[in-house]
Amino acid sequence: MSRRDRLGRLDFVLSPYLYIAPFFIVFAITGLYPLLYTAWVSFHKWHLIGGDQGFNGLDNYVTVLQQPNFWIALRNTFSIFLLSSVPQIMLAILIAYVLDTNLRAKTFWRMGVLLPYVVAPVAVSIIFSKLFADQSGMVNAILGHLGLGPIGWHSSAFWSHIAIANMVNFRWTGYNALIILAAMQAIPRELYEAATVDGAGRLRQFWSVTIPQLRSTIMFVVINSTIGGLQIFDEPRMFDTMGNGGADNQWLTLTMYLYQLGWGPQKSFGRASAVAWILFLIILLFASLSFLLTRRIASSGTEPARDTRRRRRGRARAINRTAAGHTTAGHTTEGALS
Amino acid sequence: MFNKQAMAGLSLLAVGALALAGCGSGGSESSGTDADGNITLTIATFNEFGYDDLLDEYMSLNPGIKVVEKKAATSNEARDNMNTRLAAGSGLADVEAIEMDWLPELMQYADQFVDLSSDSVTDRWPEFKSAPATTADGKLIGYGTDAGPEAVCYRADLFEQAGLPTDREEVAELLDGDWDNYFKVGKQFVDATGIPWYDSATGTYQGMLNQIENPFENDDDSVIPLESNKTIRATYDTILNQSEDGLSAGLSQWSEDWVNAFQNDGFATMLCPPWMLGVVEGNAAGVDGWDVAPVFPGGGGNWGGSYLTVPTQGSHQAEAQALAEWLTAPEQQIKAFQTKGNFPSQLEALDDPALLEYTNEFFNDAPIGQIYSDMSKEIEISPYKGTNFFAITTVVTDALTRVDVDKTDDADSSWDKALSEFNQLGLE
């Protein structure tokens, strides 16, 4: 082999790895290293300023899991996450659908939905604290005019979660809508034409063409907001002036709890790291859960090419069952929508 | 072919450079000595210390020294920055400003700070200012900047409505005495007008707390269990009794509702250190009748104030100490007071004519320089605030908030929650 050939071969084998290497190097420095270091810290008694005070095994984890505040924080985190993510994604799909129709001044509307995303969370918090003030807030004033009693936005856990979820939705709905809009525009128009020919109305087209075609995008958006939602910090911390999650921990979230352990009076870096790792595991678990869930929801419609193997197996099973004298009625619906 | 590899190599290099830049940027602008032997000192402050002109003056007085001020927008930001860099062991400014409230925690790491005590600064400050910054073995870690001697701000127009005297000297006489007297007058006021007497339970609690010598910890830093802490429980009950009588406006200080209450006659009095005057003036813009009475229930009290420290991380500790000493000298404290209203803590500055003659138009031309100078001399107690002061006081203020603001608990059930929170702290 000539030198040139050998280089050529090397190029063929190595180049792809070199091209993707920058990401992995940056990730190793900024992502993996802190992750592993946090794990190391979580097994030690570690004071924020005082530093390492010796290995203590699973002590930090046990202590944290025994604290009632950890469980309150977990409850709040999930409550705020569900109250924000679910309506947020549904609304984002709707907004994207409207933006996808023949609007005048399209760019204006598309830029418009992204505007809240550009506003800094702190500014959003200031606006919303005026809206959701208990005595002098605008929302309670409007409720008063409607003859409804004032709501204790800061005293009740549930209502504080609603208020915080509103802040989150304000910021992220437009962002998600644009991602979904991009995917919507990639749907082949022939599908809609065919659907129209088949006599499907607007609603039917939305459910049977648009949603199934958006499957992977919705999956991305859901997992993204799962990760973001479980790490929520800015909005609840800015919800009152103390930033401690309320006098009764009404809106204390896991990341706020982590911050309190590490940077609050305890200054226990070890316990804070333990919470960080527990949170990491919870996020892994729920990201996979939402992955599976969205797969199911979005594939209740049909998708031509991808599921052939599973479908084939299903059909084979159905045939077997028919052979055994069972009804196939349940399986005919699968084909009916295509 | 070579091009591709060159590209790959380049991208690797670029990544490496990025990573290096990320690590290195912190230290480059901090203190150092240039080729001519000129020294650059950094000073980190927050909010507003009123040092802009003073630093220029210092530089012209000391050729060869350049001072750069790093201002943090809020004290919380400055505090996080300080904790992180103390932990990291590098990156602090040559002179770091700290709030009085951080001292209990920082005193544990007194060895990270230069001992600032010297003959030229002994007896510069009143006891309540210097004691919290002095370790058991006499090491001084911070020079006092401003102080927060408390007085009572009140609405003269509402007092008139209730048939109470309105002149500040007469009000001072009326409120002179212990807290019971303050609450008794309050009851009279509420009965006459239906308007709450003071702004918040936690603010008033803080005023009472600052008159207790050992609120949560003994002098040897051992914690008094909350369950058997009779002094605090009594204070807690006293405060919540007033809420029941309608004396408290039921607001959480600094909240949106609190800010708005200044505009709609939400309450008649509040405890007022000098730095609070600007806050009142801002929130109550357009409202007439605010005044300051030279009185504080139960004797004097101090709320807030800051210090300048010199961390041992710095490479020019002697120069930094000289700068801090100069900035906290009486003449400079008066200048900072004139620029931004930071009330001086130096004993000598308290008798400065420039201070004593100072009046404030918004507060009905009250001679606030004279008032706070007098109130400063009333302060007799500097409460012992140890390592766990913050953790425990937060537990108690949360308990007060649940009853007074949120109204989700009564005094007893909220106290029980406080006990359980206290146990969760796991204090040894």
Tab-separated table of C-alpha atoms in Angstrom, chain B residues 28-333:
chain	number	residue	atom	x	y	z
B	28	SER	CA	-7.368	37.526	34.616
B	29	GLU	CA	-8.924	40.857	35.579
B	30	SER	CA	-8.381	40.594	39.295
B	31	SER	CA	-5.652	42.233	41.301
B	32	GLY	CA	-2.081	42.293	40.233
B	33	THR	CA	1.025	44.373	39.809
B	34	ASP	CA	1.954	45.756	36.409
B	35	ALA	CA	5.421	46.426	34.983
B	36	ASP	CA	5.699	49.849	36.642
B	37	GLY	CA	4.928	48.450	40.075
B	38	ASN	CA	1.385	49.876	40.102
B	39	ILE	CA	-1.063	47.879	42.132
B	40	THR	CA	-4.664	47.156	41.207
B	41	LEU	CA	-7.005	46.512	44.125
B	42	THR	CA	-10.519	45.182	43.681
B	43	ILE	CA	-13.395	45.912	46.025
B	44	ALA	CA	-16.657	43.975	45.805
B	45	THR	CA	-19.811	45.732	47.034
B	46	PHE	CA	-23.567	45.312	46.535
B	47	ASN	CA	-26.621	47.538	46.304
B	48	GLU	CA	-25.176	51.000	46.934
B	49	PHE	CA	-22.260	51.826	49.200
B	50	GLY	CA	-21.818	55.362	47.847
B	51	TYR	CA	-18.109	54.786	47.061
B	52	ASP	CA	-17.866	56.111	43.483
B	53	ASP	CA	-16.278	59.480	44.344
B	54	LEU	CA	-14.442	58.144	47.361
B	55	LEU	CA	-12.500	55.637	45.278
B	56	ASP	CA	-11.410	58.366	42.871
B	57	GLU	CA	-10.286	60.391	45.841
B	58	TYR	CA	-8.348	57.431	47.235
B	59	MET	CA	-6.561	56.887	43.940
B	60	SER	CA	-5.470	60.518	43.736
B	61	LEU	CA	-4.246	60.359	47.340
B	62	ASN	CA	-2.341	57.128	46.697
B	63	PRO	CA	-0.520	57.228	43.370
B	64	GLY	CA	0.456	53.783	42.188
B	65	ILE	CA	-2.778	52.217	43.413
B	66	LYS	CA	-5.742	51.651	41.175
B	67	VAL	CA	-9.038	50.576	42.726
B	68	VAL	CA	-11.692	48.747	40.747
B	69	GLU	CA	-15.180	48.376	42.241
B	70	LYS	CA	-17.278	45.320	41.413
B	71	LYS	CA	-20.907	46.010	42.272
B	72	ALA	CA	-23.412	43.205	42.676
B	73	ALA	CA	-27.032	44.183	42.144
B	74	THR	CA	-28.333	42.443	45.259
B	75	SER	CA	-26.808	41.271	48.496
B	76	ASN	CA	-27.981	37.722	47.764
B	77	GLU	CA	-25.942	37.686	44.586
B	78	ALA	CA	-22.918	38.971	46.482
B	79	ARG	CA	-23.435	36.362	49.159
B	80	ASP	CA	-23.606	33.443	46.721
B	81	ASN	CA	-20.522	34.760	44.995
B	82	MET	CA	-18.689	35.041	48.289
B	83	ASN	CA	-19.615	31.547	49.512
B	84	THR	CA	-18.691	29.909	46.217
B	85	ARG	CA	-15.316	31.604	45.982
B	86	LEU	CA	-14.507	31.029	49.613
B	87	ALA	CA	-15.198	27.363	48.964
B	88	ALA	CA	-13.122	27.373	45.780
B	89	GLY	CA	-10.232	29.098	47.569
B	90	SER	CA	-9.741	31.769	44.922
B	91	GLY	CA	-11.474	34.533	43.016
B	92	LEU	CA	-12.502	36.871	45.841
B	93	ALA	CA	-11.831	40.601	45.602
B	94	ASP	CA	-9.101	42.194	47.728
B	95	VAL	CA	-11.774	43.916	49.803
B	96	GLU	CA	-15.129	42.159	50.167
B	97	ALA	CA	-18.184	43.904	51.573
B	98	ILE	CA	-20.453	41.700	53.698
B	99	GLU	CA	-23.766	42.174	55.433
B	100	MET	CA	-24.085	41.967	59.196
B	101	ASP	CA	-26.384	38.969	58.785
B	102	TRP	CA	-23.692	36.845	57.150
B	103	LEU	CA	-21.302	37.212	60.047
B	104	PRO	CA	-22.493	34.231	62.123
B	105	GLU	CA	-21.635	31.905	59.232
B	106	LEU	CA	-18.417	33.613	58.175
B	107	MET	CA	-17.062	33.763	61.720
B	108	GLN	CA	-16.578	29.992	61.514
B	109	TYR	CA	-13.994	30.651	58.821
B	110	ALA	CA	-12.277	33.548	60.525
B	111	ASP	CA	-8.936	32.153	59.361
B	112	GLN	CA	-9.929	32.988	55.781
B	113	PHE	CA	-9.922	36.685	56.706
B	114	VAL	CA	-7.145	39.051	57.692
B	115	ASP	CA	-7.197	40.166	61.331
B	116	LEU	CA	-8.011	43.849	60.983
B	117	SER	CA	-7.597	44.866	64.601
B	118	SER	CA	-4.996	47.523	65.253
B	119	ASP	CA	-4.478	50.417	67.645
B	120	SER	CA	-5.820	52.900	65.102
B	121	VAL	CA	-9.228	51.246	65.015
B	122	THR	CA	-9.853	50.288	68.653
B	123	ASP	CA	-12.970	52.007	69.970
B	124	ARG	CA	-13.870	53.248	66.517
B	125	TRP	CA	-17.279	51.564	66.689
B	126	PRO	CA	-19.979	51.064	69.306
B	127	GLU	CA	-20.082	47.652	70.936
B	128	PHE	CA	-23.112	46.489	68.928
B	129	LYS	CA	-21.200	47.033	65.705
B	130	SER	CA	-17.772	45.629	66.506
B	131	ALA	CA	-18.720	42.716	68.790
B	132	PRO	CA	-20.374	40.524	66.111
B	133	ALA	CA	-17.259	40.835	63.903
B	134	THR	CA	-14.820	39.952	66.665
B	135	THR	CA	-13.856	36.353	67.416
B	136	ALA	CA	-13.576	34.957	70.923
B	137	ASP	CA	-9.804	35.475	70.863
B	138	GLY	CA	-10.084	39.112	69.808
B	139	LYS	CA	-9.617	38.914	66.060
B	140	LEU	CA	-11.548	41.546	64.075
B	141	ILE	CA	-12.599	40.320	60.620
B	142	GLY	CA	-14.567	43.334	59.359
B	143	TYR	CA	-14.548	47.131	59.501
B	144	GLY	CA	-18.069	48.461	60.092
B	145	THR	CA	-19.492	50.619	57.313
B	146	ASP	CA	-23.106	51.653	57.867
B	147	ALA	CA	-25.428	50.767	60.743
B	148	GLY	CA	-29.158	50.321	61.230
B	149	PRO	CA	-30.297	51.905	64.513
B	150	GLU	CA	-34.081	51.648	64.584
B	151	ALA	CA	-36.762	54.276	65.181
B	152	VAL	CA	-40.511	54.266	64.468
B	153	CYS	CA	-41.934	55.623	61.201
B	154	TYR	CA	-45.571	56.705	61.506
B	155	ARG	CA	-48.424	58.314	59.603
B	156	ALA	CA	-49.195	61.606	61.343
B	157	ASP	CA	-52.441	62.045	59.373
B	158	LEU	CA	-53.808	58.692	60.532
B	159	PHE	CA	-52.729	59.457	64.094
B	160	GLU	CA	-54.787	62.615	63.903
B	161	GLN	CA	-57.774	60.635	62.672
B	162	ALA	CA	-57.511	58.440	65.760
B	163	GLY	CA	-57.218	61.439	68.076
B	164	LEU	CA	-53.580	60.691	68.905
B	165	PRO	CA	-50.841	63.341	69.053
B	166	THR	CA	-49.098	63.950	65.728
B	167	ASP	CA	-45.954	65.858	66.638
B	168	ARG	CA	-42.902	63.572	66.568
B	169	GLU	CA	-41.736	64.528	70.054
B	170	GLU	CA	-45.191	63.869	71.494
B	171	VAL	CA	-45.426	60.584	69.618
B	172	ALA	CA	-42.049	59.599	71.025
B	173	GLU	CA	-43.382	60.303	74.496
B	174	LEU	CA	-46.570	58.358	73.776
B	175	LEU	CA	-44.664	55.284	72.553
B	176	ASP	CA	-41.868	55.505	75.085
B	177	GLY	CA	-41.600	52.370	77.160
B	178	ASP	CA	-41.827	48.671	76.511
B	179	TRP	CA	-43.499	46.691	73.735
B	180	ASP	CA	-46.686	46.304	75.768
B	181	ASN	CA	-47.099	50.060	75.689
B	182	TYR	CA	-46.531	50.131	71.916
B	183	PHE	CA	-49.224	47.478	71.474
B	184	LYS	CA	-51.571	49.218	73.929
B	185	VAL	CA	-51.448	52.450	71.951
B	186	GLY	CA	-51.908	50.307	68.850
B	187	LYS	CA	-55.093	48.773	70.239
B	188	GLN	CA	-56.417	52.238	70.961
B	189	PHE	CA	-55.587	53.279	67.396
B	190	VAL	CA	-57.194	50.222	65.797
B	191	ASP	CA	-60.356	50.641	67.881
B	192	ALA	CA	-60.645	54.236	66.714
B	193	THR	CA	-59.916	53.782	63.014
B	194	GLY	CA	-60.151	50.111	62.036
B	195	ILE	CA	-56.782	50.467	60.306
B	196	PRO	CA	-53.994	48.032	61.306
B	197	TRP	CA	-51.274	49.405	63.588
B	198	TYR	CA	-48.123	47.933	62.041
B	199	ASP	CA	-47.158	46.380	58.707
B	200	SER	CA	-46.056	42.851	59.483
B	201	ALA	CA	-45.698	40.352	62.281
B	202	THR	CA	-42.255	39.217	61.142
B	203	GLY	CA	-40.904	42.773	60.951
B	204	THR	CA	-42.103	43.510	64.471
B	205	TYR	CA	-40.789	40.157	65.668
B	206	GLN	CA	-37.391	41.073	64.276
B	207	GLY	CA	-37.425	44.289	66.281
B	208	MET	CA	-38.166	42.344	69.466
B	209	LEU	CA	-35.674	39.601	68.622
B	210	ASN	CA	-32.823	42.107	68.320
B	211	GLN	CA	-33.288	42.958	72.003
B	212	ILE	CA	-32.769	39.395	73.230
B	213	GLU	CA	-29.215	38.618	74.232
B	214	ASN	CA	-29.238	34.918	73.397
B	215	PRO	CA	-32.218	34.302	71.129
B	216	PHE	CA	-31.386	30.796	69.920
B	217	GLU	CA	-27.868	29.964	71.011
B	218	ASN	CA	-25.759	30.231	74.132
B	219	ASP	CA	-22.492	32.140	74.124
B	220	ASP	CA	-20.565	28.902	73.547
B	221	ASP	CA	-22.559	28.413	70.298
B	222	SER	CA	-24.606	25.523	71.713
B	223	VAL	CA	-28.183	25.572	70.460
B	224	ILE	CA	-31.116	26.157	72.817
B	225	PRO	CA	-33.728	23.549	71.782
B	226	LEU	CA	-36.696	25.394	70.327
B	227	GLU	CA	-39.095	23.301	72.365
B	228	SER	CA	-37.709	24.622	75.653
B	229	ASN	CA	-36.943	28.126	74.394
B	230	LYS	CA	-39.373	30.034	76.606
B	231	THR	CA	-38.192	33.512	75.586
B	232	ILE	CA	-38.870	32.893	71.918
B	233	ARG	CA	-42.169	31.154	72.573
B	234	ALA	CA	-43.292	34.140	74.678
B	235	THR	CA	-42.291	36.581	71.932
B	236	TYR	CA	-44.074	34.425	69.382
B	237	ASP	CA	-47.277	34.363	71.425
B	238	THR	CA	-47.153	38.092	72.139
B	239	ILE	CA	-46.849	38.877	68.419
B	240	LEU	CA	-49.656	36.551	67.399
B	241	ASN	CA	-51.966	37.959	70.093
B	242	GLN	CA	-51.604	41.309	68.350
B	243	SER	CA	-52.553	39.721	65.029
B	244	GLU	CA	-55.722	38.443	66.659
B	245	ASP	CA	-56.521	41.941	67.881
B	246	GLY	CA	-56.157	43.303	64.355
B	247	LEU	CA	-52.954	45.221	65.037
B	248	SER	CA	-51.032	43.517	62.255
B	249	ALA	CA	-51.769	44.296	58.627
B	250	GLY	CA	-50.989	40.641	57.906
B	251	LEU	CA	-48.490	41.435	55.190
B	252	SER	CA	-45.235	39.778	54.332
B	253	GLN	CA	-42.492	42.399	54.128
B	254	TRP	CA	-41.261	43.223	50.603
B	255	SER	CA	-44.208	41.420	48.985
B	256	GLU	CA	-46.359	43.045	46.316
B	257	ASP	CA	-49.212	43.473	48.795
B	258	TRP	CA	-46.882	45.111	51.311
B	259	VAL	CA	-45.587	47.573	48.718
B	260	ASN	CA	-49.128	48.454	47.656
B	261	ALA	CA	-50.324	48.877	51.246
B	262	PHE	CA	-48.218	52.056	51.506
B	263	GLN	CA	-50.542	53.621	48.949
B	264	ASN	CA	-53.883	52.694	50.487
B	265	ASP	CA	-53.526	53.427	54.204
B	266	GLY	CA	-52.683	49.799	54.958
B	267	PHE	CA	-51.083	50.514	58.358
B	268	ALA	CA	-50.013	53.382	60.624
B	269	THR	CA	-46.524	52.553	61.950
B	270	MET	CA	-43.501	50.489	61.106
B	271	LEU	CA	-40.087	49.818	62.600
B	272	CYS	CA	-37.623	51.890	60.672
B	273	PRO	CA	-33.836	51.702	60.404
B	274	PRO	CA	-32.354	54.591	58.375
B	275	TRP	CA	-32.003	52.529	55.205
B	276	MET	CA	-35.739	51.849	55.353
B	277	LEU	CA	-36.529	55.554	54.847
B	278	GLY	CA	-35.715	55.341	51.147
B	279	VAL	CA	-37.933	52.284	50.823
B	280	VAL	CA	-40.852	54.032	52.540
B	281	GLU	CA	-40.348	57.145	50.443
B	282	GLY	CA	-40.349	55.085	47.251
B	283	ASN	CA	-43.374	52.968	48.100
B	284	ALA	CA	-45.417	55.803	49.606
B	285	ALA	CA	-44.700	58.349	46.879
B	286	GLY	CA	-47.504	60.918	46.854
B	287	VAL	CA	-48.744	59.994	50.322
B	288	ASP	CA	-48.497	62.835	52.859
B	289	GLY	CA	-48.113	62.416	56.567
B	290	TRP	CA	-45.110	60.111	57.052
B	291	ASP	CA	-42.834	61.118	59.901
B	292	VAL	CA	-40.116	59.582	62.085
B	293	ALA	CA	-40.431	59.489	65.868
B	294	PRO	CA	-37.194	59.307	67.910
B	295	VAL	CA	-38.337	56.315	69.939
B	296	PHE	CA	-38.071	52.550	69.882
B	297	PRO	CA	-40.119	50.214	72.080
B	298	GLY	CA	-38.153	48.253	74.646
B	299	GLY	CA	-34.962	50.308	74.215
B	300	GLY	CA	-32.846	50.664	71.105
B	301	GLY	CA	-32.245	48.094	68.416
B	302	ASN	CA	-30.073	47.601	65.368
B	303	TRP	CA	-31.297	46.130	62.087
B	304	GLY	CA	-28.732	45.572	59.394
B	305	GLY	CA	-25.564	47.294	58.320
B	306	SER	CA	-22.446	46.126	56.541
B	307	TYR	CA	-18.706	45.547	56.949
B	308	LEU	CA	-15.593	45.521	54.788
B	309	THR	CA	-13.415	42.426	55.052
B	310	VAL	CA	-10.024	41.511	53.614
B	311	PRO	CA	-9.881	37.831	52.565
B	312	THR	CA	-6.530	36.089	53.002
B	313	GLN	CA	-6.768	34.940	49.380
B	314	GLY	CA	-5.683	38.380	48.165
B	315	SER	CA	-2.112	39.090	47.128
B	316	HIS	CA	-2.076	42.692	48.456
B	317	GLN	CA	-3.522	42.291	51.923
B	318	ALA	CA	-1.745	45.230	53.553
B	319	GLU	CA	-2.821	47.642	50.813
B	320	ALA	CA	-6.343	46.244	50.916
B	321	GLN	CA	-6.523	46.729	54.673
B	322	ALA	CA	-5.358	50.332	54.300
B	323	LEU	CA	-8.094	50.962	51.741
B	324	ALA	CA	-10.780	49.395	53.951
B	325	GLU	CA	-9.592	51.393	56.938
B	326	TRP	CA	-9.688	54.633	54.990
B	327	LEU	CA	-13.147	53.938	53.552
B	328	THR	CA	-14.615	53.289	56.997
B	329	ALA	CA	-13.019	56.312	58.693
B	330	PRO	CA	-15.476	58.942	60.010
B	331	GLU	CA	-14.888	61.525	57.234
B	332	GLN	CA	-15.541	58.981	54.506
B	333	GLN	CA	-18.611	57.570	56.273
